[in-house]
Amino acid sequence: MTAVKILAVAITYFVAGKLGLQQQLVRGQVTPLWPSTGIALAALLLLGLRVWPGITLGAFLVNVSIGPTIGAVLGISAGNTLAPVCAYLLLERVGFRIELDRLRDALALVFLGAFAGMLVSPTVGAGSLVLAGGLRPGEFWPAWSVWWTGDAMGVLVVTPFLLAIRTTRMPWNVHPLRWVEGAALLLGTLLVTLVATVAPINLLFLVFPFLIWSALRFQLLGAAACALIASTVAIVSAAQHSGPFAQHGLLLNMIALQAFNGSAALTALLLAAIISERDKAHQNIKDVCTRLNEVAHRLARDKKLVIRLPPPRAGERSRDRSQ
């Protein structure tokens, strides 16, 4: 069974990697969105550390056809494996829960899983390319910035979406208007982000009301889906140097892209976690009130039974005195 899971992780990583390479910016293999990293971390969180060979195999298959040397491919594959493993260990250490229903879990995923854990892969990968001659030493930091952005974005936008699908129960019995609202939310997020990424001025802030709407009304599942849509459209725009990303170089575009995607993910995930905590606290208070009400009714019923007991008869009172 473990071998099947490892193979499934490898295949999924490989397919997602090929899709991610469609937006490559550096040397045909460094992309601002690497969904495979988000899939790898989600696989570790859901299936356990034993599936790490699937990550290594998938990374090797993706890079073997584009790497400059077999040594560089092995180094990149090792970095692509170590990054999600390190992120997984960091999250496990702080007691991360895959439901993402606490504020601390959302903060841990952003800062430990994405920002800190993903420092490993660009350092190892870009360093391997420089040592193999695939990159000039002066190209290390631009490649590193794109690499780190891609891996971090994979964790920020793909991992929460996969965890939400895995842990959220679909409300099939809700009112049809709820489904209409959800569809309008997804479509509106897509259209607004498309407009913001083709306009000559920076209008990306227009996306945030939709992210707030998604978190307030649909919690983690809606927030993760809208953040995924907004980040994907923004990354495609940055890769094509269109809209607000047209007037800057690679490094500045990656900084702007990381700032937007990080802010979008933080807004969506943190607000969704806060709403989940609020709803859970409300439900706990409601349950406590229900139990207290039941106890109060039981005590009142017992008191009425005591009051309604017939008084002892005169003969019984005299016998009691004689005794």
Short mmCIF file of C-alpha atoms in Angstrom, two decimals:
data_model
loop_
_atom_site.label_atom_id
_atom_site.label_comp_id
_atom_site.label_asym_id
_atom_site.label_seq_id
_atom_site.Cartn_x
_atom_site.Cartn_y
_atom_site.Cartn_z
CA MET A 1 0.00 0.00 0.00
CA THR A 2 2.85 2.38 0.80
CA ALA A 3 4.45 1.66 -2.59
CA VAL A 4 1.18 2.60 -4.32
CA LYS A 5 1.04 5.88 -2.39
CA ILE A 6 4.67 6.64 -3.28
CA LEU A 7 3.98 5.98 -6.95
CA ALA A 8 0.84 8.15 -6.86
CA VAL A 9 2.79 11.01 -5.28
CA ALA A 10 5.53 10.67 -7.93
CA ILE A 11 3.04 10.75 -10.80
CA THR A 12 1.12 13.70 -9.37
CA TYR A 13 4.37 15.59 -8.71
CA PHE A 14 5.55 14.91 -12.26
CA VAL A 15 2.31 16.07 -13.92
CA ALA A 16 2.11 19.20 -11.77
CA GLY A 17 5.77 19.93 -12.49
CA LYS A 18 5.24 19.76 -16.24
CA LEU A 19 2.34 22.19 -15.88
CA GLY A 20 4.43 24.52 -13.74
CA LEU A 21 7.21 24.61 -16.33
CA GLN A 22 4.82 26.26 -18.79
CA GLN A 23 5.56 29.56 -17.00
CA GLN A 24 9.33 29.14 -16.63
CA LEU A 25 11.40 32.31 -16.44
CA VAL A 26 14.99 31.15 -15.92
CA ARG A 27 16.79 28.50 -17.97
CA GLY A 28 13.61 26.65 -18.88
CA GLN A 29 13.21 25.13 -15.41
CA VAL A 30 12.75 27.93 -12.85
CA THR A 31 9.14 29.06 -12.60
CA PRO A 32 7.30 31.56 -10.35
CA LEU A 33 4.70 28.91 -9.48
CA TRP A 34 5.81 25.39 -8.66
CA PRO A 35 2.60 23.53 -7.72
CA SER A 36 4.54 20.32 -7.16
CA THR A 37 5.93 21.67 -3.90
CA GLY A 38 2.43 22.36 -2.60
CA ILE A 39 1.40 18.85 -3.62
CA ALA A 40 4.49 17.38 -1.96
CA LEU A 41 3.84 19.12 1.37
CA ALA A 42 0.15 18.19 1.28
CA ALA A 43 1.11 14.56 0.61
CA LEU A 44 3.46 14.55 3.60
CA LEU A 45 0.84 16.09 5.86
CA LEU A 46 -1.90 13.70 4.74
CA LEU A 47 0.07 10.48 4.15
CA GLY A 48 3.08 10.85 6.41
CA LEU A 49 6.82 11.11 5.98
CA ARG A 50 7.07 7.63 4.43
CA VAL A 51 6.02 8.94 0.98
CA TRP A 52 9.10 11.16 0.55
CA PRO A 53 10.65 8.80 -2.08
CA GLY A 54 7.71 9.70 -4.35
CA ILE A 55 8.73 13.35 -4.16
CA THR A 56 12.31 12.50 -5.08
CA LEU A 57 11.24 10.29 -7.97
CA GLY A 58 8.82 12.87 -9.34
CA ALA A 59 11.40 15.67 -9.08
CA PHE A 60 14.00 13.53 -10.84
CA LEU A 61 11.65 12.67 -13.70
CA VAL A 62 10.72 16.34 -14.17
CA ASN A 63 14.31 17.59 -14.24
CA VAL A 64 16.16 14.74 -15.96
CA SER A 65 15.20 15.97 -19.43
CA ILE A 66 16.10 19.63 -18.81
CA GLY A 67 18.98 19.52 -16.35
CA PRO A 68 22.46 20.38 -17.65
CA THR A 69 24.13 17.35 -16.02
CA ILE A 70 23.05 14.31 -14.04
CA GLY A 71 24.80 15.76 -11.00
CA ALA A 72 22.75 18.94 -11.21
CA VAL A 73 19.56 16.90 -11.64
CA LEU A 74 20.38 14.88 -8.53
CA GLY A 75 21.11 18.06 -6.59
CA ILE A 76 17.87 19.71 -7.71
CA SER A 77 15.91 16.55 -6.87
CA ALA A 78 17.49 16.45 -3.41
CA GLY A 79 16.61 20.11 -2.81
CA ASN A 80 13.05 19.59 -4.04
CA THR A 81 12.71 16.74 -1.55
CA LEU A 82 14.39 18.39 1.41
CA ALA A 83 12.30 21.57 1.21
CA PRO A 84 8.85 19.98 1.79
CA VAL A 85 10.35 17.52 4.29
CA CYS A 86 11.84 20.40 6.30
CA ALA A 87 8.55 22.29 6.08
CA TYR A 88 6.69 19.17 7.26
CA LEU A 89 9.02 18.70 10.23
CA LEU A 90 8.71 22.36 11.22
CA LEU A 91 4.91 22.17 11.07
CA GLU A 92 4.85 18.92 13.04
CA ARG A 93 7.03 20.47 15.71
CA VAL A 94 4.54 23.27 16.37
CA GLY A 95 1.52 20.93 16.42
CA PHE A 96 0.07 21.88 13.04
CA ARG A 97 -3.45 20.59 12.30
CA ILE A 98 -4.45 19.93 8.70
CA GLU A 99 -7.96 21.33 9.28
CA LEU A 100 -6.42 24.83 9.36
CA ASP A 101 -9.17 25.87 11.78
CA ARG A 102 -6.87 27.77 14.13
CA LEU A 103 -5.07 31.05 13.61
CA ARG A 104 -1.78 29.48 14.70
CA ASP A 105 -2.07 26.82 11.98
CA ALA A 106 -2.53 29.41 9.24
CA LEU A 107 0.43 31.42 10.53
CA ALA A 108 2.57 28.28 10.75
CA LEU A 109 1.76 27.26 7.17
CA VAL A 110 2.64 30.70 5.83
CA PHE A 111 5.79 31.46 7.79
CA LEU A 112 7.20 28.00 8.54
CA GLY A 113 5.84 25.95 5.66
CA ALA A 114 6.16 28.48 2.83
CA PHE A 115 8.64 31.21 3.72
CA ALA A 116 11.13 29.30 5.91
CA GLY A 117 10.84 25.72 4.67
CA MET A 118 11.20 26.68 1.02
CA LEU A 119 14.58 28.36 1.54
CA VAL A 120 16.21 24.97 1.03
CA SER A 121 15.25 24.12 -2.53
CA PRO A 122 16.32 27.35 -4.29
CA THR A 123 19.63 27.37 -2.44
CA VAL A 124 20.44 23.76 -3.34
CA GLY A 125 18.90 23.94 -6.82
CA ALA A 126 20.37 27.23 -8.01
CA GLY A 127 23.70 26.31 -6.44
CA SER A 128 23.69 23.00 -8.34
CA LEU A 129 23.02 24.82 -11.62
CA VAL A 130 25.87 27.25 -10.98
CA LEU A 131 28.28 24.43 -10.14
CA ALA A 132 27.20 22.51 -13.26
CA GLY A 133 27.62 25.55 -15.50
CA GLY A 134 23.93 25.91 -16.21
CA LEU A 135 23.90 29.38 -14.64
CA ARG A 136 26.52 32.08 -14.43
CA PRO A 137 27.43 33.11 -10.87
CA GLY A 138 25.84 36.51 -11.44
CA GLU A 139 22.53 34.82 -12.26
CA PHE A 140 22.34 33.01 -8.93
CA TRP A 141 20.22 35.55 -7.04
CA PRO A 142 17.68 36.23 -9.81
CA ALA A 143 17.26 32.48 -10.26
CA TRP A 144 17.11 32.00 -6.49
CA SER A 145 14.38 34.64 -6.13
CA VAL A 146 12.20 33.07 -8.84
CA TRP A 147 12.82 29.58 -7.46
CA TRP A 148 11.92 30.55 -3.90
CA THR A 149 8.86 32.45 -5.09
CA GLY A 150 7.66 29.44 -7.05
CA ASP A 151 8.09 26.99 -4.19
CA ALA A 152 6.61 29.34 -1.60
CA MET A 153 3.63 30.06 -3.84
CA GLY A 154 3.11 26.35 -4.35
CA VAL A 155 2.76 25.96 -0.59
CA LEU A 156 0.66 29.09 -0.10
CA VAL A 157 -1.92 28.47 -2.82
CA VAL A 158 -1.89 24.72 -3.53
CA THR A 159 -1.40 23.11 -0.11
CA PRO A 160 -4.35 24.90 1.60
CA PHE A 161 -6.62 24.04 -1.32
CA LEU A 162 -5.72 20.34 -1.16
CA LEU A 163 -6.08 20.26 2.63
CA ALA A 164 -9.45 22.01 2.36
CA ILE A 165 -10.70 19.44 -0.15
CA ARG A 166 -9.50 16.64 2.12
CA THR A 167 -10.91 17.97 5.41
CA THR A 168 -14.01 19.98 4.42
CA ARG A 169 -17.37 18.32 4.05
CA MET A 170 -19.26 19.48 1.01
CA PRO A 171 -22.63 21.00 2.04
CA TRP A 172 -24.73 19.23 -0.57
CA ASN A 173 -27.99 19.94 1.27
CA VAL A 174 -27.69 23.74 1.35
CA HIS A 175 -30.01 26.17 -0.39
CA PRO A 176 -29.39 26.52 -4.17
CA LEU A 177 -28.67 30.22 -3.69
CA ARG A 178 -25.61 29.21 -1.71
CA TRP A 179 -24.21 27.45 -4.76
CA VAL A 180 -25.03 30.51 -6.89
CA GLU A 181 -23.16 32.70 -4.42
CA GLY A 182 -20.15 30.40 -4.52
CA ALA A 183 -20.07 30.38 -8.31
CA ALA A 184 -20.42 34.17 -8.41
CA LEU A 185 -17.55 34.48 -5.94
CA LEU A 186 -15.19 32.31 -8.00
CA LEU A 187 -16.15 33.98 -11.27
CA GLY A 188 -15.85 37.45 -9.78
CA THR A 189 -12.41 36.68 -8.35
CA LEU A 190 -11.26 35.45 -11.75
CA LEU A 191 -12.62 38.42 -13.70
CA VAL A 192 -11.35 41.07 -11.27
CA THR A 193 -7.88 39.50 -11.18
CA LEU A 194 -7.77 39.32 -14.97
CA VAL A 195 -8.68 43.00 -15.24
CA ALA A 196 -6.17 43.97 -12.56
CA THR A 197 -3.34 42.11 -14.28
CA VAL A 198 -3.86 43.65 -17.71
CA ALA A 199 -4.45 47.23 -16.60
CA PRO A 200 -1.49 49.59 -17.09
CA ILE A 201 -1.73 50.65 -13.44
CA ASN A 202 -1.61 48.46 -10.35
CA LEU A 203 -5.18 47.45 -9.45
CA LEU A 204 -4.39 44.19 -7.70
CA PHE A 205 -5.86 45.54 -4.45
CA LEU A 206 -9.31 45.09 -6.00
CA VAL A 207 -8.95 41.33 -5.42
CA PHE A 208 -8.92 41.61 -1.63
CA PRO A 209 -12.67 42.25 -1.12
CA PHE A 210 -13.33 38.93 -2.89
CA LEU A 211 -10.81 37.16 -0.67
CA ILE A 212 -12.48 38.61 2.41
CA TRP A 213 -15.90 37.62 1.05
CA SER A 214 -14.71 34.06 0.45
CA ALA A 215 -13.28 33.68 3.96
CA LEU A 216 -16.34 35.15 5.68
CA ARG A 217 -18.89 33.09 3.78
CA PHE A 218 -17.09 29.86 2.86
CA GLN A 219 -14.20 29.64 5.34
CA LEU A 220 -11.14 27.62 4.31
CA LEU A 221 -12.49 25.99 1.14
CA GLY A 222 -13.66 29.25 -0.39
CA ALA A 223 -10.62 31.21 0.77
CA ALA A 224 -8.18 28.63 -0.58
CA ALA A 225 -9.97 28.40 -3.93
CA CYS A 226 -10.08 32.18 -4.45
CA ALA A 227 -6.46 32.61 -3.35
CA LEU A 228 -5.45 29.90 -5.82
CA ILE A 229 -7.28 31.67 -8.67
CA ALA A 230 -5.90 35.12 -7.86
CA SER A 231 -2.32 33.91 -7.38
CA THR A 232 -2.33 31.80 -10.54
CA VAL A 233 -3.56 34.68 -12.70
CA ALA A 234 -1.03 37.06 -11.13
CA ILE A 235 1.82 34.61 -11.70
CA VAL A 236 0.88 34.16 -15.37
CA SER A 237 0.80 37.94 -15.75
CA ALA A 238 4.23 38.29 -14.14
CA ALA A 239 5.64 35.58 -16.37
CA GLN A 240 4.34 37.42 -19.43
CA HIS A 241 5.44 40.85 -18.13
CA SER A 242 1.98 42.31 -18.61
CA GLY A 243 -0.05 44.84 -16.66
CA PRO A 244 1.60 46.02 -13.43
CA PHE A 245 4.59 43.73 -14.11
CA ALA A 246 5.49 45.26 -17.48
CA GLN A 247 7.83 48.03 -16.38
CA HIS A 248 10.18 46.16 -14.05
CA GLY A 249 12.94 43.61 -14.22
CA LEU A 250 12.83 40.00 -13.11
CA LEU A 251 13.92 40.54 -9.51
CA LEU A 252 11.52 43.45 -8.89
CA ASN A 253 8.66 41.52 -10.47
CA MET A 254 9.34 38.57 -8.18
CA ILE A 255 9.34 40.87 -5.15
CA ALA A 256 6.05 42.45 -6.22
CA LEU A 257 4.54 39.07 -7.04
CA GLN A 258 5.62 37.56 -3.73
CA ALA A 259 4.25 40.58 -1.86
CA PHE A 260 0.86 40.28 -3.57
CA ASN A 261 0.55 36.51 -3.29
CA GLY A 262 1.78 36.49 0.27
CA SER A 263 -0.68 39.22 1.25
CA ALA A 264 -3.52 37.46 -0.55
CA ALA A 265 -2.76 34.12 1.10
CA LEU A 266 -2.36 35.72 4.52
CA THR A 267 -5.63 37.63 4.17
CA ALA A 268 -7.60 34.61 3.00
CA LEU A 269 -6.12 31.95 5.29
CA LEU A 270 -5.90 34.03 8.46
CA LEU A 271 -9.41 35.40 8.13
CA ALA A 272 -10.78 31.93 7.35
CA ALA A 273 -9.02 30.55 10.43
CA ILE A 274 -10.40 33.36 12.60
CA ILE A 275 -13.93 32.72 11.32
CA SER A 276 -13.52 28.99 11.97
CA GLU A 277 -12.35 29.66 15.52
CA ARG A 278 -15.28 32.01 16.09
CA ASP A 279 -17.79 29.46 14.77
CA LYS A 280 -16.25 26.71 16.88
CA ALA A 281 -16.39 28.88 20.01
CA HIS A 282 -20.01 29.77 19.23
CA GLN A 283 -20.89 26.10 18.82
CA ASN A 284 -19.13 25.21 22.08
CA ILE A 285 -21.05 27.92 23.94
CA LYS A 286 -24.28 26.69 22.37
CA ASP A 287 -23.55 23.11 23.45
CA VAL A 288 -22.76 24.21 27.00
CA CYS A 289 -25.99 26.23 27.17
CA THR A 290 -27.95 23.23 25.91
CA ARG A 291 -26.44 20.96 28.56
CA LEU A 292 -27.08 23.54 31.29
CA ASN A 293 -30.68 23.86 30.14
CA GLU A 294 -31.11 20.09 30.32
CA VAL A 295 -29.65 19.99 33.82
CA ALA A 296 -31.90 22.85 34.94
CA HIS A 297 -35.00 21.06 33.61
CA ARG A 298 -33.93 17.85 35.32
CA LEU A 299 -33.41 19.62 38.65
CA ALA A 300 -36.75 21.39 38.35
CA ARG A 301 -38.48 18.10 37.58
CA ASP A 302 -36.86 16.40 40.58
CA LYS A 303 -37.85 19.32 42.83
CA LYS A 304 -41.48 19.04 41.75
CA LEU A 305 -41.47 15.32 42.57
CA VAL A 306 -40.17 16.03 46.05
CA ILE A 307 -42.76 18.73 46.68
CA ARG A 308 -45.61 16.50 45.49
CA LEU A 309 -44.81 13.64 47.93
CA PRO A 310 -47.85 13.01 50.21
CA PRO A 311 -47.41 14.01 53.89
CA PRO A 312 -47.05 11.15 56.40
CA ARG A 313 -50.24 9.95 58.14
CA ALA A 314 -51.03 10.61 61.79
CA GLY A 315 -50.50 6.99 62.79
CA GLU A 316 -47.12 6.93 61.08
CA ARG A 317 -46.11 10.13 62.93
CA SER A 318 -47.07 8.63 66.31
CA ARG A 319 -45.14 5.46 65.56
CA ASP A 320 -42.14 7.54 64.61
CA ARG A 321 -42.29 9.39 67.96
CA SER A 322 -42.61 6.11 69.90
CA GLN A 323 -39.55 4.78 68.19
#
